[in-house]
Short mmCIF file of C-alpha atoms in Angstrom, two decimals:
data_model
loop_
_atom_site.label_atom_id
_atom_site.label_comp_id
_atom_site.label_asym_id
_atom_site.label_seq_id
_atom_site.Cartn_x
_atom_site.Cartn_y
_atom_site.Cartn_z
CA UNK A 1 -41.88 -220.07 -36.10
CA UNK A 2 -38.16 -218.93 -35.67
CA UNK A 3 -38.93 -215.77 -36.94
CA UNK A 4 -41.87 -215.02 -34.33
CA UNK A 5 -39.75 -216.04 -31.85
CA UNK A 6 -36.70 -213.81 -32.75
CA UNK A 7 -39.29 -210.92 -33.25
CA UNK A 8 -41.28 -211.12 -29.81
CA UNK A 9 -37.46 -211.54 -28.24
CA UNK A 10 -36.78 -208.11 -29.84
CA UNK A 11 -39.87 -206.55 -28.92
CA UNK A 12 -39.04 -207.57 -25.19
CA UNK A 13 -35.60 -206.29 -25.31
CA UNK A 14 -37.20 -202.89 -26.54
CA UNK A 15 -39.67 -202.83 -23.82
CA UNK A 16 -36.82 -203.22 -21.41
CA UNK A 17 -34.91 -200.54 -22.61
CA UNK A 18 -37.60 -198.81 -22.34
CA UNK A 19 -38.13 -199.48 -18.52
CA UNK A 20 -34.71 -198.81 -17.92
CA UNK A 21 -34.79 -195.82 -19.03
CA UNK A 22 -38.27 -194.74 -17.67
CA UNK A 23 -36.50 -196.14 -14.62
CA UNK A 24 -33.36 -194.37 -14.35
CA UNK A 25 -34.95 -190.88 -15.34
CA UNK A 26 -37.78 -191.76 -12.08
CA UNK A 27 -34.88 -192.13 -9.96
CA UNK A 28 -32.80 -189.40 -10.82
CA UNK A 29 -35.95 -187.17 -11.01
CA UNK A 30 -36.73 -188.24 -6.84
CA UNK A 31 -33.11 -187.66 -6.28
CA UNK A 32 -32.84 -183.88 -7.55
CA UNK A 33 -36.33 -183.29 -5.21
CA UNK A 34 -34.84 -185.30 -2.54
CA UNK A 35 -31.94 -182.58 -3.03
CA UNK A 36 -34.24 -180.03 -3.43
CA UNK A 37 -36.19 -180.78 -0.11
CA UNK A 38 -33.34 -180.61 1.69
CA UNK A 39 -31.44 -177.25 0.02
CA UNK A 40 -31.67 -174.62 2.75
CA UNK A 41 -33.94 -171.40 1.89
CA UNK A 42 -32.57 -168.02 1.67
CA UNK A 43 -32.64 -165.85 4.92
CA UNK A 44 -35.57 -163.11 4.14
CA UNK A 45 -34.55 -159.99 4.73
CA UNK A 46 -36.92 -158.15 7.47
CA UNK A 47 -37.74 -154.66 7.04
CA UNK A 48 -39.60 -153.23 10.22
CA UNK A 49 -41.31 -149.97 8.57
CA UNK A 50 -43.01 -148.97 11.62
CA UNK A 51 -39.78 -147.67 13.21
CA UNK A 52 -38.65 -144.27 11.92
CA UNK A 53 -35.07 -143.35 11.12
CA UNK A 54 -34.18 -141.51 14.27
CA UNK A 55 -34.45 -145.02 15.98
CA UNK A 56 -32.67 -146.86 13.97
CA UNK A 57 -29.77 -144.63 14.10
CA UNK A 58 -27.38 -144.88 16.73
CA UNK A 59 -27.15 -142.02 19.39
CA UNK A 60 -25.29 -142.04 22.73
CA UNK A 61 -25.85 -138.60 24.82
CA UNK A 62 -23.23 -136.89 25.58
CA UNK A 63 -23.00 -136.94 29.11
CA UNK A 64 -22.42 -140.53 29.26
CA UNK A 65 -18.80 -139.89 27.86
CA UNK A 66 -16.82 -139.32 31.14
CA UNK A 67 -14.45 -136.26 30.86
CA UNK A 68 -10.62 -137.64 29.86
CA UNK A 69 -8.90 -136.83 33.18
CA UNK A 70 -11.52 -138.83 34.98
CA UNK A 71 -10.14 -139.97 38.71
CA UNK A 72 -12.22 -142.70 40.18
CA UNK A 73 -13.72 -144.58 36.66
CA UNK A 74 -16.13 -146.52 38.86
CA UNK A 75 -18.15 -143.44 39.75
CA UNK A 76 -19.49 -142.85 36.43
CA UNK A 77 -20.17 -146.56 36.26
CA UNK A 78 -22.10 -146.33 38.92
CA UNK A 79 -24.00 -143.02 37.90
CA UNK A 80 -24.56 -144.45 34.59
CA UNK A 81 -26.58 -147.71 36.02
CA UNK A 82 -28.70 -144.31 37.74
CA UNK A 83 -28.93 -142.61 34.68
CA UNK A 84 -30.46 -145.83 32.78
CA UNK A 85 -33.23 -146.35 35.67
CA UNK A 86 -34.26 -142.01 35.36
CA UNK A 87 -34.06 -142.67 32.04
CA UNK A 88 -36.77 -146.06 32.44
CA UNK A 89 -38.88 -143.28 34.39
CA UNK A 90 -38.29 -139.98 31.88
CA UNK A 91 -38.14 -139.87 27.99
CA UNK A 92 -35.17 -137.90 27.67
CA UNK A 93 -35.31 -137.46 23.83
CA UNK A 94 -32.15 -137.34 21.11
CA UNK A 95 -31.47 -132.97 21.03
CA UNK A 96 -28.72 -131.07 20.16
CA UNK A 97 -27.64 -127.27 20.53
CA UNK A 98 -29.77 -125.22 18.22
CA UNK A 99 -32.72 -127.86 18.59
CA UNK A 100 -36.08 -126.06 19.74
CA UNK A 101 -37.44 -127.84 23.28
CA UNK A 102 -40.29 -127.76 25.39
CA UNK A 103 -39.64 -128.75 29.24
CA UNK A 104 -42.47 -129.71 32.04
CA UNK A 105 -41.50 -129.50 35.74
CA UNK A 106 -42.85 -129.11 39.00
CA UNK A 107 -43.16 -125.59 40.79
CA UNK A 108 -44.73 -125.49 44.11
CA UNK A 109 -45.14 -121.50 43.00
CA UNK A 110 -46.64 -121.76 39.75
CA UNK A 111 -50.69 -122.36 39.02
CA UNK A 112 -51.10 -126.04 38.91
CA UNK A 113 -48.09 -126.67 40.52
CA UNK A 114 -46.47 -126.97 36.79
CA UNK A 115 -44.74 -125.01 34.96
CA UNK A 116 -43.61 -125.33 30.91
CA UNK A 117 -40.86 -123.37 28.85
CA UNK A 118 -39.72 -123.20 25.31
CA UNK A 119 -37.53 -122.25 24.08
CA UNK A 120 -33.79 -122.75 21.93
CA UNK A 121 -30.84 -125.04 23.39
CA UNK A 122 -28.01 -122.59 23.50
CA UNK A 123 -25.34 -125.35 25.61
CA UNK A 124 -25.61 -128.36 27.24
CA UNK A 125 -22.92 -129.17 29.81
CA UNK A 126 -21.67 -131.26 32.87
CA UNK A 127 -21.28 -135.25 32.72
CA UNK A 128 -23.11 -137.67 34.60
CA UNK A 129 -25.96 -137.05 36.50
CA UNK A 130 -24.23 -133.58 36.87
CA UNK A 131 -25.81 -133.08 33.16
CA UNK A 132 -27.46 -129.28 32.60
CA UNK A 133 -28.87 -127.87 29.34
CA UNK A 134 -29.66 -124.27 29.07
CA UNK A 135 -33.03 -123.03 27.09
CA UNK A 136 -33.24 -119.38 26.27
CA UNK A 137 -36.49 -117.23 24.56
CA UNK A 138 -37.48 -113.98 24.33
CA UNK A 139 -40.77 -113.19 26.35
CA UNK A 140 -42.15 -109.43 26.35
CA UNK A 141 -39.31 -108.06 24.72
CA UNK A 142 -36.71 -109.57 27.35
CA UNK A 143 -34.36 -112.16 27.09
CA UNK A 144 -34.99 -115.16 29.70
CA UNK A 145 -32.63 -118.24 30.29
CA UNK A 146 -33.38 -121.83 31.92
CA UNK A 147 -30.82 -124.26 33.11
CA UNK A 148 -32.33 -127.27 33.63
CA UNK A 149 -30.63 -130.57 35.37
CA UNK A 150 -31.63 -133.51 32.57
CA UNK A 151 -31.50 -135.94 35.29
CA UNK A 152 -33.58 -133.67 37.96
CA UNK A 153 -36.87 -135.44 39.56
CA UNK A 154 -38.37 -132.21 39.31
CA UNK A 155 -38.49 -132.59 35.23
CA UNK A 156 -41.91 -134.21 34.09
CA UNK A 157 -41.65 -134.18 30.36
CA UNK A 158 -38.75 -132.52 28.00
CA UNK A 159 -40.66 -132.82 24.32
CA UNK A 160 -38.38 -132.27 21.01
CA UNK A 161 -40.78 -129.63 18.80
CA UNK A 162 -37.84 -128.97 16.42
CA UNK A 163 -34.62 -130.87 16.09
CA UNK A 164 -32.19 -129.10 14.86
CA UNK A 165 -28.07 -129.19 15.03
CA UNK A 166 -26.06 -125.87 14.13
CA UNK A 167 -22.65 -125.28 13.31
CA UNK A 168 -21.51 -124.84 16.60
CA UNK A 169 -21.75 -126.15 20.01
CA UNK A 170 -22.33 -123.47 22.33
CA UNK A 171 -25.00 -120.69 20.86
CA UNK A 172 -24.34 -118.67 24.01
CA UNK A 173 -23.61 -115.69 21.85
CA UNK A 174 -27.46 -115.86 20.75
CA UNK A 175 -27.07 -113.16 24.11
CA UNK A 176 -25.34 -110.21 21.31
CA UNK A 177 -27.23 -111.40 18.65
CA UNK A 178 -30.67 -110.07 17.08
CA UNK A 179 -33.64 -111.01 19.41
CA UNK A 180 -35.10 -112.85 16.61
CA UNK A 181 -32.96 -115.69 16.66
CA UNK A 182 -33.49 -116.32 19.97
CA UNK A 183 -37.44 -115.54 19.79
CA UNK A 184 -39.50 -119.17 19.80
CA UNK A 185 -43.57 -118.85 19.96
CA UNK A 186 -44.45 -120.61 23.33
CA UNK A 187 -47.49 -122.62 21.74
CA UNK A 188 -45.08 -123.51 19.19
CA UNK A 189 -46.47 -127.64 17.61
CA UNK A 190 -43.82 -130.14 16.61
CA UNK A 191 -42.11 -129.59 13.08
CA UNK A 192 -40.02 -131.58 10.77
CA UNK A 193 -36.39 -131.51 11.73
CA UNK A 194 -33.65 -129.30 9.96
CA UNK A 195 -31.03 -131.39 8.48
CA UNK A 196 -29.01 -128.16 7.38
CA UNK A 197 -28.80 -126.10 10.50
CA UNK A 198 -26.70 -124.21 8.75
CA UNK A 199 -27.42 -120.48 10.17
CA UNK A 200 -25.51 -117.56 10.44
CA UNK A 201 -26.76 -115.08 12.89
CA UNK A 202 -26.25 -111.24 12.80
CA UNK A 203 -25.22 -109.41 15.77
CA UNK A 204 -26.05 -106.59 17.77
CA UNK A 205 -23.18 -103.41 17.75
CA UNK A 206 -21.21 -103.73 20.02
CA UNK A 207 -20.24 -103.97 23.17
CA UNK A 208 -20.68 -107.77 23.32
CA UNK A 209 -20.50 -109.77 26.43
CA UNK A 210 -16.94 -111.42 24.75
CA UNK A 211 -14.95 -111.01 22.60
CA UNK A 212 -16.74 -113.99 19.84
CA UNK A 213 -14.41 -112.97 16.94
CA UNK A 214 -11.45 -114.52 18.93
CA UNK A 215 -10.03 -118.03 17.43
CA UNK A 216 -10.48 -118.82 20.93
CA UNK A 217 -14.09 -119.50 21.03
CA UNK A 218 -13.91 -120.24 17.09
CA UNK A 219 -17.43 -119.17 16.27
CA UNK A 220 -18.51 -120.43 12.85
CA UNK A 221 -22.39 -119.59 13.04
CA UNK A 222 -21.97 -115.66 12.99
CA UNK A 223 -21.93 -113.11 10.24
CA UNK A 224 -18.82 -111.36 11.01
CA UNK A 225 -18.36 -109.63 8.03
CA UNK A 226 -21.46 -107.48 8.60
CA UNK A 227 -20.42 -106.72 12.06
CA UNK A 228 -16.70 -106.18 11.80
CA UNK A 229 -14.24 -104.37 9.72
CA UNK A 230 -10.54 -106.11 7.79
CA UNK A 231 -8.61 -104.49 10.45
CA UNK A 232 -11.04 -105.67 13.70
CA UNK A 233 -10.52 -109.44 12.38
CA UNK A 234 -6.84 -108.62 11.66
CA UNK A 235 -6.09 -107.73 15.23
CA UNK A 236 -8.35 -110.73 16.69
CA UNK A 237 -6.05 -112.91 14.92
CA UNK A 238 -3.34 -111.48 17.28
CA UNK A 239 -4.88 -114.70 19.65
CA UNK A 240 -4.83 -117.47 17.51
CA UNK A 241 -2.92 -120.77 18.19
CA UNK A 242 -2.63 -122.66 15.36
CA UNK A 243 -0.16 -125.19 17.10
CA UNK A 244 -3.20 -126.32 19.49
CA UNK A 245 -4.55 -128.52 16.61
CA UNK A 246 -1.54 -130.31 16.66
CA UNK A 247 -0.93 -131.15 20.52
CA UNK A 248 -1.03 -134.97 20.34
CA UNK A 249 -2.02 -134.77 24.38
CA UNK A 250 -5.42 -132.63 23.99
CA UNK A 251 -6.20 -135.39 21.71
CA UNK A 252 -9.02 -137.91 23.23
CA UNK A 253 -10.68 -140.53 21.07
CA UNK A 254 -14.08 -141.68 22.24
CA UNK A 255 -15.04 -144.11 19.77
CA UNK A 256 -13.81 -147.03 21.62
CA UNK A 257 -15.47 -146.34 24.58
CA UNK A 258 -18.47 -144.75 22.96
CA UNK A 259 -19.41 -148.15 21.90
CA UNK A 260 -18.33 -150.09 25.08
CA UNK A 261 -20.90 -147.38 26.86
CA UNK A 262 -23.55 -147.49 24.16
CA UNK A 263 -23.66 -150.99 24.48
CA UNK A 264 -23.92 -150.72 28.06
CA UNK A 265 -26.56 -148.86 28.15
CA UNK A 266 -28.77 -150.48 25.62
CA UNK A 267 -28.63 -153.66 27.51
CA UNK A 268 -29.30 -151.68 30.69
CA UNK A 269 -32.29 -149.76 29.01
CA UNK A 270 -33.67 -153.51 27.96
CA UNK A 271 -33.54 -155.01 31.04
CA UNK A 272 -36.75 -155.08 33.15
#
């Protein structure tokens, strides 16, 4: 009888060891998903494919940069809030000298009271609403030049068919140069753009209209070599000034207020 009694208290004390356990590995199993509930998931990262590179890449026009020796800062604050609303009104496109546009405007002389040019931007200039870009083609053999005012009500539509940056920022010279850099087909369709740009042009004999061998104008997008002899860029070297690139005052760092402006006007182009 004492045995059965020691052997059914032994078979209890095994069945609760047995509940403890089953117990304690219950609880801590509901405390790591209590932990788990709770752990906070990672951030997805979220890739909107439908917008291209261009837009994703920051670009601030030029003309929004007010010229360094600017005397009254509050009038290009001023045109800046009027260059957001044109710009609510107009598309005015990311371009560059060298890129390839097509312009729309209003002419009270032309059929349909419209009239549209293409052709290559060979300088942009002014700041402000004074902005002005210059297109030039070649049209029956003879050289024609446009300069529009970006921020003019006149201008309907400005469309980018190639976009294109070259090495330097005035093409005027395109003027001495073969006609068929400066020749664009007027029903010309929208192409890829050229991330090179890199092109050298070759020029007409002279006379030019200047003198583009000078350092002065330091050209970098013409052949001179095929134009000009040793001794001709010898002597042009006569007007170099190699201490210019270290004058500490013609020194004016934008990126500062690039930013400060940029920001400005994205939050002016999101406003309603």
């Amino acid at each position: 009888m004492a045995a059965s009694i020691r052997s059914l208290d032994g078979a209890m004390l095994s069945i609760r060891l047995l509940r403890g356990a089953q117990l304690h590995h219950e609880r801590a199993l509901s405390t790591s998903l209590h932990r788990l509930a709770f752990t906070p998931p990672v951030k997805p990262v979220i890739v909107d494919k439908t917008q291209t590179v261009a837009s994703l890449r920051k670009f601030l026009s030029p003309e929004f940069i007010p010229p360094r020796q600017r005397t009254n800062p509050v009038k290009f604050f001023i045109e800046r809030k009027d260059m957001i609303r044109r710009r609510k009104v107009l598309n005015i496109p990311e371009f560059y000298v060298g890129s390839i546009l097509a312009v729309t405007m209003t002419d009270p002389h032309a059929p349909g009271k419209n009239n549209r040019f293409v052709g290559i931007c060979t300088k942009r200039g002014g700041k402000g609403l004074g902005a002005t870009f210059v297109l030039r083609n070649i049209i029956e053999g003879q050289g024609v030049e446009i300069c529009y005012e970006m921020y003019s009500p006149r201008i309907q539509q400005i469309v980018v068919l190639k976009l294109e940056k070259r090495l330097d920022d005035n093409l005027m010279y395109l003027r001495d140069a073969l006609p068929e850099y400066s020749t664009v087909d007027l029903n010309m369709q929208p192409q890829l753009p050229d991330a090179t740009g890199e092109v050298k042009v070759r020029m007409l004999p002279k006379p030019w209209s200047k003198r583009w061998e000078r350092p002065t104008f330091d050209i970098k997008g013409i052949r001179f070599d095929l134009c000009l002899t040793p001794e001709q860029m010898e002597h042009a070297q006569k007007w170099a000034k190699p201490w210019v690139e270290y004058d500490m005052l013609k020194e004016y760092d934008t990126s500062k207020l690039g930013e400060d402006i940029y920001a400005e006007v994205q939050k002016g182009a999101e406003a309603k």
